């Protein structure tokens, strides 16, 4: 035994080795935890992308229609697309299309054209009446059963038909630009997200218009003017608590209060926006207070010394300097509101709405609720559409968060 | 006139008033170059503009609130209304149809008897809209004229405008209290009505949950309103399964990020974790229902569990745990960072390895903050709705088997309020009672957590 090297006994060496091994294990466990979380995120995004790619496509049949042999005409002097479509419907355009399809593709294939497909022909004619002079090929959507057969699932008896049409080049899957332009429907081949997207945009406008001014003003008051007393303490406590109240409770409030006040406005973006504004406001207040607190007192003192009134100090100097921070918090709060579903279910925004809302008081649905509604459908076509809608929603959220991070980096100041 | 047009009109009037008053203030200076205005011309503008806008908006608000009632009264006074059925659903639906047709919201009416009412409705709406518009204009002009006439070179417009600004600030900060009060009152009000039909004891301690929205509201069967299985499901999914996932993963992530990761890695990994918190809950719900729940079921079947359900508490809890990870990790991150560096250095100087320092010094010192973070995470998990709505199932089950379908408080709130029941039915009202319990529980958790954090922060300062 070495008497001077008092510590390095074999037992010690063993113990040290064990401790270092424990250290490595611990470190790996930490890395594992974080990598696992990131892996789940990647898995989630990959699943959605993988499923959703198909949702941006739809199957179309090429149907040649010879207008020369039929007497269809666009009423003179009418320019409204809807009126022209109705007029063509009255002249039997639907039958013309299905007859042409039957002659070109056979009876079985013609039966699988989407019942609403002739509308596309009508809209094309409305845009360009000269089409009625000759023979043109239209790409018309098919029924969900044929689309499923083309994908290789669904009805087995339709699959040979799909294969043969595909081999002849008459049936193809292509990018469905209409997915972003249409609204909800009962057939997955016909659905789109424009209605829900527009509802989301209108709802967000209401939310922003209410939550931003109220939140900023409340933050200014609490941080700059409020005396320290029981009232302001109460305000502070209620803001902090509101920020942590479950969102569904705000839905209950919206249901009991707003729908009690405006019973006609069930599922209107106005009510949805007001409900979400109450939820977003505390987030903006908390972010705003931090941003205002970060503005150094010397700025206030300088302005004050030049004779500015307290209101001028805040609105001319403090607020502009704090604005980037407030905006960052606002964007994050709005992103949360954009993804929120539960409170909007409470105020009736789960209705089937097939036309995009025209204004703030029209019945509407929003993107997350649309996703929820589609997720209940068992059709395979809806699974793809749901994932595609999720991709759109996530892109919006990433964009908003990206802007928030950019703002934070760009305007972050060291005083 | 639609509300948005009225708003635009009021804003237009305000802008005009602002320009006119500012020009007036400038004219004082032009008339007498030696005069010193008591306020900048812009403040004169704001003063008059406020006097135009505030009365106009008040009138618009009040009128929008009372007009439907006035229109209804006037229509009911019309001879055509004499043929209406006296009370009940039919009468209401006929009135609603006629109103929709009169405003152009619907192309026509289903009930031919309602057709006679369209014209009276249209006339009454036109009449009262005209009256409202006139009242708005009168209020705007009266306010504007009064304010405009007060403008003088020595008029202290600024102090008055600033007083208005302060009023706006106070009002804005009162919104938070009003919202809290609104939540409290609306929940308590409906809950009391519910407890008038079902006793609180039956509700809180009963073990059988099967409300029947179709049953007659007068003959309530209190034994069907035992919410204990819901509370159990909520706690089991949100506070047990989700936390078994979230606490170790969140805590270890925070430890790795604060203690081991190089700044470069930290810069990438931390935002990646934060994305998990930004994914909408409906997306998690879809992920849970579409991917995780079948996976859980298949794994359970392959392990020999025959009756594994495709909607299980485990699937919902796992996904919820993933969602909560960034929440736990950022709270743990903060409280570990708040432990003084000297404590860490002291431990390392004694020869402890980093993990011994973390486990024996940092984590115990940061424990109050971590516990507070966990409580906030629990409160968020039990308030979470979409994941359980989409993945946990509807069966009220008092069971400890994670593979069984379970239901939660939030699920039942959604189920009860999106059904067909009327607003006086105990099944509908029970949603508010459930919401009230949820509100109280989350509030208590948050309150304790905030207190713990506050006390803990003071310890090291």
Short mmCIF file of N, CA, C and O in Angstrom, two decimals, chain B residues 281-323:
data_model
loop_
_atom_site.label_atom_id
_atom_site.label_comp_id
_atom_site.label_asym_id
_atom_site.label_seq_id
_atom_site.Cartn_x
_atom_site.Cartn_y
_atom_site.Cartn_z
N UNK B 281 -53.80 22.04 -29.84
CA UNK B 281 -54.21 20.82 -29.16
C UNK B 281 -55.04 19.92 -30.06
O UNK B 281 -55.05 18.71 -29.88
N UNK B 282 -55.72 20.53 -31.05
CA UNK B 282 -56.54 19.69 -31.92
C UNK B 282 -55.63 18.79 -32.77
O UNK B 282 -55.99 17.66 -33.11
N UNK B 283 -54.43 19.29 -33.07
CA UNK B 283 -53.48 18.48 -33.83
C UNK B 283 -52.99 17.32 -32.96
O UNK B 283 -52.90 16.17 -33.41
N UNK B 284 -52.69 17.61 -31.69
CA UNK B 284 -52.32 16.53 -30.77
C UNK B 284 -53.45 15.51 -30.66
O UNK B 284 -53.21 14.30 -30.62
N UNK B 285 -54.67 16.03 -30.59
CA UNK B 285 -55.80 15.13 -30.46
C UNK B 285 -55.90 14.22 -31.67
O UNK B 285 -56.12 13.00 -31.54
N UNK B 286 -55.72 14.78 -32.84
CA UNK B 286 -55.78 13.99 -34.07
C UNK B 286 -54.66 12.96 -34.10
O UNK B 286 -54.87 11.80 -34.45
N UNK B 287 -53.48 13.40 -33.70
CA UNK B 287 -52.32 12.51 -33.63
C UNK B 287 -52.61 11.37 -32.66
O UNK B 287 -52.34 10.19 -32.96
N UNK B 288 -53.20 11.70 -31.51
CA UNK B 288 -53.49 10.68 -30.51
C UNK B 288 -54.52 9.68 -31.04
O UNK B 288 -54.36 8.47 -30.89
N UNK B 289 -55.56 10.21 -31.70
CA UNK B 289 -56.63 9.33 -32.14
C UNK B 289 -56.20 8.49 -33.33
O UNK B 289 -56.57 7.33 -33.45
N UNK B 290 -55.41 9.09 -34.21
CA UNK B 290 -55.10 8.43 -35.48
C UNK B 290 -53.90 7.51 -35.37
O UNK B 290 -53.86 6.44 -35.98
N UNK B 291 -52.88 7.92 -34.61
CA UNK B 291 -51.63 7.19 -34.61
C UNK B 291 -51.37 6.48 -33.28
O UNK B 291 -51.08 5.28 -33.26
N UNK B 292 -51.46 7.24 -32.18
CA UNK B 292 -51.03 6.69 -30.90
C UNK B 292 -52.03 5.66 -30.36
O UNK B 292 -51.63 4.58 -29.92
N UNK B 293 -53.33 5.97 -30.44
CA UNK B 293 -54.32 5.05 -29.87
C UNK B 293 -54.31 3.69 -30.55
O UNK B 293 -54.28 2.66 -29.85
N UNK B 294 -54.29 3.61 -31.89
CA UNK B 294 -54.19 2.28 -32.52
C UNK B 294 -52.90 1.56 -32.13
O UNK B 294 -52.89 0.34 -31.93
N UNK B 295 -51.82 2.35 -32.01
CA UNK B 295 -50.52 1.77 -31.64
C UNK B 295 -50.61 1.14 -30.26
O UNK B 295 -50.20 -0.01 -30.04
N UNK B 296 -51.18 1.90 -29.32
CA UNK B 296 -51.33 1.40 -27.94
C UNK B 296 -52.18 0.13 -27.94
O UNK B 296 -51.84 -0.87 -27.29
N UNK B 297 -53.27 0.17 -28.73
CA UNK B 297 -54.16 -1.00 -28.77
C UNK B 297 -53.43 -2.22 -29.33
O UNK B 297 -53.49 -3.31 -28.78
N UNK B 298 -52.68 -2.00 -30.42
CA UNK B 298 -51.99 -3.14 -31.04
C UNK B 298 -50.93 -3.71 -30.11
O UNK B 298 -50.80 -4.94 -30.00
N UNK B 299 -50.20 -2.82 -29.46
CA UNK B 299 -49.16 -3.30 -28.53
C UNK B 299 -49.82 -4.10 -27.40
O UNK B 299 -49.37 -5.19 -27.04
N UNK B 300 -50.93 -3.55 -26.87
CA UNK B 300 -51.62 -4.24 -25.78
C UNK B 300 -52.13 -5.60 -26.24
O UNK B 300 -52.01 -6.60 -25.54
N UNK B 301 -52.67 -5.67 -27.45
CA UNK B 301 -53.17 -6.96 -27.96
C UNK B 301 -52.04 -7.94 -28.13
O UNK B 301 -52.18 -9.12 -27.81
N UNK B 302 -50.92 -7.46 -28.64
CA UNK B 302 -49.80 -8.37 -28.85
C UNK B 302 -49.24 -8.84 -27.51
O UNK B 302 -48.60 -9.88 -27.43
N UNK B 303 -49.50 -8.08 -26.44
CA UNK B 303 -49.06 -8.51 -25.12
C UNK B 303 -50.10 -9.39 -24.45
O UNK B 303 -49.92 -9.81 -23.31
N UNK B 304 -51.19 -9.63 -25.14
CA UNK B 304 -52.16 -10.58 -24.62
C UNK B 304 -53.34 -9.95 -23.91
O UNK B 304 -54.11 -10.64 -23.26
N UNK B 305 -53.51 -8.62 -24.02
CA UNK B 305 -54.71 -8.00 -23.45
C UNK B 305 -55.79 -8.07 -24.52
O UNK B 305 -55.68 -7.42 -25.56
N UNK B 306 -56.80 -8.85 -24.28
CA UNK B 306 -57.75 -9.15 -25.35
C UNK B 306 -58.69 -7.98 -25.61
O UNK B 306 -59.00 -7.67 -26.75
N UNK B 307 -59.13 -7.31 -24.55
CA UNK B 307 -60.19 -6.33 -24.73
C UNK B 307 -59.66 -4.90 -24.77
O UNK B 307 -60.33 -3.98 -24.34
N UNK B 308 -58.43 -4.72 -25.25
CA UNK B 308 -57.87 -3.37 -25.31
C UNK B 308 -58.72 -2.51 -26.24
O UNK B 308 -59.03 -2.91 -27.35
N UNK B 309 -59.11 -1.33 -25.73
CA UNK B 309 -59.98 -0.46 -26.50
C UNK B 309 -59.15 0.47 -27.38
O UNK B 309 -58.00 0.77 -27.07
N UNK B 310 -59.75 0.90 -28.50
CA UNK B 310 -58.98 1.80 -29.37
C UNK B 310 -59.03 3.22 -28.82
O UNK B 310 -58.30 4.09 -29.27
N UNK B 311 -59.90 3.47 -27.86
CA UNK B 311 -59.87 4.77 -27.18
C UNK B 311 -59.45 4.49 -25.75
O UNK B 311 -60.20 3.92 -24.98
N UNK B 312 -58.23 4.87 -25.41
CA UNK B 312 -57.77 4.49 -24.08
C UNK B 312 -57.23 5.70 -23.33
O UNK B 312 -56.78 6.67 -23.93
N UNK B 313 -57.30 5.59 -22.00
CA UNK B 313 -56.73 6.64 -21.17
C UNK B 313 -55.24 6.76 -21.43
O UNK B 313 -54.68 7.86 -21.39
N UNK B 314 -54.60 5.64 -21.73
CA UNK B 314 -53.15 5.66 -21.91
C UNK B 314 -52.76 6.51 -23.12
O UNK B 314 -51.85 7.34 -23.04
N UNK B 315 -53.46 6.32 -24.25
CA UNK B 315 -53.11 7.08 -25.45
C UNK B 315 -53.26 8.57 -25.19
O UNK B 315 -52.36 9.37 -25.51
N UNK B 316 -54.41 8.96 -24.61
CA UNK B 316 -54.63 10.38 -24.35
C UNK B 316 -53.59 10.92 -23.38
O UNK B 316 -53.04 12.00 -23.59
N UNK B 317 -53.30 10.13 -22.31
CA UNK B 317 -52.34 10.59 -21.31
C UNK B 317 -50.94 10.73 -21.88
O UNK B 317 -50.23 11.69 -21.56
N UNK B 318 -50.52 9.77 -22.71
CA UNK B 318 -49.18 9.84 -23.30
C UNK B 318 -49.02 11.10 -24.12
O UNK B 318 -48.05 11.86 -23.96
N UNK B 319 -49.99 11.34 -25.01
CA UNK B 319 -49.87 12.51 -25.89
C UNK B 319 -49.94 13.80 -25.06
O UNK B 319 -49.21 14.76 -25.31
N UNK B 320 -50.81 13.78 -24.05
CA UNK B 320 -50.90 14.97 -23.21
C UNK B 320 -49.57 15.21 -22.49
O UNK B 320 -49.13 16.36 -22.35
N UNK B 321 -48.93 14.14 -22.05
CA UNK B 321 -47.63 14.27 -21.40
C UNK B 321 -46.61 14.91 -22.33
O UNK B 321 -45.85 15.80 -21.93
N UNK B 322 -46.61 14.47 -23.60
CA UNK B 322 -45.70 15.06 -24.58
C UNK B 322 -45.96 16.56 -24.71
O UNK B 322 -45.04 17.37 -24.74
N UNK B 323 -47.25 16.90 -24.75
CA UNK B 323 -47.60 18.30 -24.92
C UNK B 323 -47.11 19.14 -23.74
O UNK B 323 -46.74 20.31 -23.92
#
